[in-house]
């Protein structure tokens, strides 16, 4: 693995890389003039051939998404960059903005030209105040350098870019809720179809892409589609960023090859370097809190879209959360369910009613009040939101319902004996020195 070549993060941490001049000195803004010499359809074909998959969660092929935008629409077209990054465990987009905001700017200019877009919005989560300021500064530098404005690098292509700050709602990261929020409405997801590529922002064709997805576009143009695709697997081109948190010696954001397994990522010296105190891994959340949990016997799987899909799992937003053998799985799941109950927008009955119901049952079990019939009840509530497997058969308007259901299905199926132990012993078997729920801000 030592021969692995980083292509997205190779200039990160170089002095001055955040500024326009620093990025340019490190080889930045070479791809934009190359792209402007190409036909827009050639750029879309290049992105298709690169096998780049969306890094926001669903892993949809980016070039294919771009090709759904109607070419002859009389309406203006929009590009929206999804910098909401609210999935618990995810913090890679934040690092991209902090380390190399101009790579995102260059990607925006290339994608806008390819898609026929003159207006781009970057939707950033409310809590990312410093990152919003970094973006504003980078945008101002781009206007000054003629990257944005009336004529991108003198090509005659006009492009305006705006930062829009959200107010801090997880649901506003869902692409149609994001569009409603941008329009000044309540951040509620819309029914699909129609998909945003055809009816999006202000009823116009719109592409919504994640920060990492667009950040990768200059690299693809510079390397060429074939070379970029060859870095990955046949269906997932390139490399990807993962953000590792939890019980590892070296948490952080890593650029990894698509073939790297979770075992290698967690224990490899050049990656996370094992578990503190020499403890054992108990479970891993492979792609953000909405992904099914992996049991420690399942870690010999590549952290990649197709390999995880084959295991009824998902690569999601790249958030890898590692839990060692001191972790209470009931408590971990209860905490995740509490998040979804708080973030449900309330439009669909199964999600609005089911998420708080799940949270209450889990809390009851963690507090030692659980009964065996609670596990069957929990399963029936979760099945009403989204049966599993397979992923993606939910009964709700948006995938927050699936996101809430998948962890519950998988935690209970894979760690059932621990739930039963809580019920049988009428207590949580893990130590809680300050009261069972005290450190969660809940009265015990
Ligand atoms: C509840 C929910 C929250 C989401 N949050 C984000 C987010 O914070 N950032 C993001 O890029 N995608 C998020 N997504 C996925 C987006 O809906 C969309 O698929 C993505 O932005 C498309 O970009 P991509 O094709 O580049 O991955 C979320 C989806 C759901 C259902
Ligand atoms: S699934 Fe939940 S979050 Fe999504 S639209 Fe329905 S109620 Fe809202």
Short mmCIF file of C-alpha atoms in Angstrom, two decimals, residues 44-200:
data_model
loop_
_atom_site.label_atom_id
_atom_site.label_comp_id
_atom_site.label_asym_id
_atom_site.label_seq_id
_atom_site.Cartn_x
_atom_site.Cartn_y
_atom_site.Cartn_z
CA UNK A 44 -19.52 15.55 -19.35
CA UNK A 45 -18.25 12.50 -21.29
CA UNK A 46 -14.89 12.79 -19.51
CA UNK A 47 -16.55 12.84 -16.08
CA UNK A 48 -18.67 9.86 -17.14
CA UNK A 49 -15.59 7.93 -18.28
CA UNK A 50 -13.80 8.73 -15.00
CA UNK A 51 -16.40 6.64 -13.10
CA UNK A 52 -16.62 9.39 -10.47
CA UNK A 53 -19.47 8.68 -8.03
CA UNK A 54 -21.17 11.32 -5.93
CA UNK A 55 -19.53 11.65 -2.52
CA UNK A 56 -22.59 13.06 -0.69
CA UNK A 57 -24.05 9.71 0.30
CA UNK A 58 -25.91 7.90 -2.48
CA UNK A 59 -22.84 7.33 -4.71
CA UNK A 60 -24.74 8.16 -7.92
CA UNK A 61 -22.46 8.39 -11.03
CA UNK A 62 -21.70 12.11 -11.47
CA UNK A 63 -21.34 12.19 -15.27
CA UNK A 64 -24.68 10.43 -15.64
CA UNK A 65 -26.37 12.95 -13.32
CA UNK A 66 -24.91 15.79 -15.40
CA UNK A 67 -26.19 14.20 -18.63
CA UNK A 68 -29.80 14.29 -17.32
CA UNK A 69 -29.84 18.11 -17.48
CA UNK A 70 -31.85 19.07 -20.59
CA UNK A 71 -29.62 20.83 -23.13
CA UNK A 72 -32.35 22.87 -24.80
CA UNK A 73 -34.15 24.21 -21.69
CA UNK A 74 -35.28 27.84 -22.11
CA UNK A 75 -34.95 28.27 -18.33
CA UNK A 76 -31.69 29.18 -16.58
CA UNK A 77 -29.77 26.22 -15.12
CA UNK A 78 -28.25 26.13 -11.65
CA UNK A 79 -25.44 24.35 -9.85
CA UNK A 80 -25.82 23.90 -6.08
CA UNK A 81 -22.87 22.75 -4.02
CA UNK A 82 -23.99 20.76 -1.01
CA UNK A 83 -21.74 21.83 1.88
CA UNK A 84 -24.35 21.05 4.53
CA UNK A 85 -22.29 18.13 5.88
CA UNK A 86 -24.55 17.22 8.79
CA UNK A 87 -24.28 13.42 8.77
CA UNK A 88 -22.93 12.44 12.19
CA UNK A 89 -19.28 11.43 11.82
CA UNK A 90 -18.65 13.37 8.58
CA UNK A 91 -16.10 16.16 8.44
CA UNK A 92 -14.25 15.80 5.11
CA UNK A 93 -15.98 18.68 3.24
CA UNK A 94 -14.96 20.99 6.02
CA UNK A 95 -11.29 19.94 5.55
CA UNK A 96 -11.51 20.46 1.77
CA UNK A 97 -12.78 24.01 2.35
CA UNK A 98 -10.13 24.72 4.96
CA UNK A 99 -7.22 23.16 3.07
CA UNK A 100 -7.92 23.90 -0.57
CA UNK A 101 -11.00 26.08 -1.25
CA UNK A 102 -9.74 27.01 -4.72
CA UNK A 103 -9.89 23.41 -5.89
CA UNK A 104 -13.63 23.61 -5.20
CA UNK A 105 -13.78 26.99 -7.02
CA UNK A 106 -11.98 25.53 -10.05
CA UNK A 107 -14.38 22.55 -10.01
CA UNK A 108 -17.35 24.94 -9.86
CA UNK A 109 -16.08 26.90 -12.88
CA UNK A 110 -15.50 23.71 -14.93
CA UNK A 111 -18.83 22.11 -13.95
CA UNK A 112 -20.78 25.32 -14.62
CA UNK A 113 -19.29 25.67 -18.09
CA UNK A 114 -20.02 21.97 -18.84
CA UNK A 115 -23.62 22.23 -17.60
CA UNK A 116 -24.51 25.60 -19.12
CA UNK A 117 -24.81 27.22 -15.67
CA UNK A 118 -24.35 30.95 -15.03
CA UNK A 119 -25.28 30.93 -11.31
CA UNK A 120 -23.92 28.63 -8.61
CA UNK A 121 -24.90 28.53 -4.94
CA UNK A 122 -22.79 26.96 -2.22
CA UNK A 123 -25.16 25.87 0.55
CA UNK A 124 -23.16 25.57 3.77
CA UNK A 125 -24.35 24.43 7.18
CA UNK A 126 -24.96 27.16 9.72
CA UNK A 127 -22.33 25.95 12.18
CA UNK A 128 -19.52 26.26 9.61
CA UNK A 129 -19.00 29.99 10.19
CA UNK A 130 -15.23 30.03 9.66
CA UNK A 131 -15.55 27.82 6.58
CA UNK A 132 -18.21 30.17 5.12
CA UNK A 133 -15.75 33.04 5.57
CA UNK A 134 -12.99 31.04 3.83
CA UNK A 135 -15.35 30.44 0.90
CA UNK A 136 -16.33 34.13 0.69
CA UNK A 137 -12.64 35.07 0.57
CA UNK A 138 -11.87 32.50 -2.14
CA UNK A 139 -14.85 33.71 -4.21
CA UNK A 140 -13.66 37.32 -3.93
CA UNK A 141 -10.17 36.25 -5.09
CA UNK A 142 -11.76 34.43 -8.05
CA UNK A 143 -13.69 37.53 -9.15
CA UNK A 144 -10.47 39.53 -8.91
CA UNK A 145 -8.55 36.97 -10.98
CA UNK A 146 -11.26 36.74 -13.68
CA UNK A 147 -12.16 33.13 -12.76
CA UNK A 148 -15.73 34.24 -11.95
CA UNK A 149 -17.59 37.24 -13.33
CA UNK A 150 -18.68 38.38 -16.78
CA UNK A 151 -16.16 36.27 -18.70
CA UNK A 152 -14.48 33.21 -17.13
CA UNK A 153 -10.78 33.54 -18.09
CA UNK A 154 -11.84 35.66 -21.09
CA UNK A 155 -13.95 32.87 -22.58
CA UNK A 156 -17.13 34.95 -22.72
CA UNK A 157 -18.78 32.53 -20.23
CA UNK A 158 -20.43 34.49 -17.35
CA UNK A 159 -20.53 32.91 -13.90
CA UNK A 160 -21.67 34.19 -10.52
CA UNK A 161 -21.10 32.23 -7.30
CA UNK A 162 -22.83 32.86 -3.95
CA UNK A 163 -22.49 31.37 -0.46
CA UNK A 164 -25.79 30.63 1.28
CA UNK A 165 -25.62 29.78 4.97
CA UNK A 166 -28.16 27.28 6.33
CA UNK A 167 -29.48 27.54 9.86
CA UNK A 168 -28.20 24.13 11.00
CA UNK A 169 -30.79 21.47 10.07
CA UNK A 170 -29.65 17.98 9.02
CA UNK A 171 -32.61 17.64 6.66
CA UNK A 172 -31.43 20.65 4.62
CA UNK A 173 -28.59 18.44 3.31
CA UNK A 174 -31.19 16.34 1.46
CA UNK A 175 -31.03 17.78 -2.03
CA UNK A 176 -34.68 18.82 -2.49
CA UNK A 177 -34.94 20.21 1.06
CA UNK A 178 -31.78 22.18 0.26
CA UNK A 179 -33.50 23.65 -2.81
CA UNK A 180 -36.59 24.63 -0.80
CA UNK A 181 -34.36 26.22 1.81
CA UNK A 182 -32.47 28.16 -0.89
CA UNK A 183 -35.80 29.42 -2.21
CA UNK A 184 -36.54 30.80 1.25
CA UNK A 185 -39.09 28.12 2.12
CA UNK A 186 -39.24 25.63 4.98
CA UNK A 187 -36.49 23.01 4.45
CA UNK A 188 -38.85 20.16 3.60
CA UNK A 189 -37.90 17.48 1.05
CA UNK A 190 -39.92 17.33 -2.18
CA UNK A 191 -41.43 14.24 -3.74
CA UNK A 192 -39.28 12.78 -6.56
CA UNK A 193 -39.80 12.57 -9.53
CA UNK A 194 -39.45 15.16 -10.92
CA UNK A 195 -35.73 15.10 -10.15
CA UNK A 196 -33.79 18.35 -9.66
CA UNK A 197 -31.86 17.82 -12.93
CA UNK A 198 -35.14 18.63 -14.70
CA UNK A 199 -37.21 20.60 -12.13
CA UNK A 200 -34.92 22.00 -9.44
#
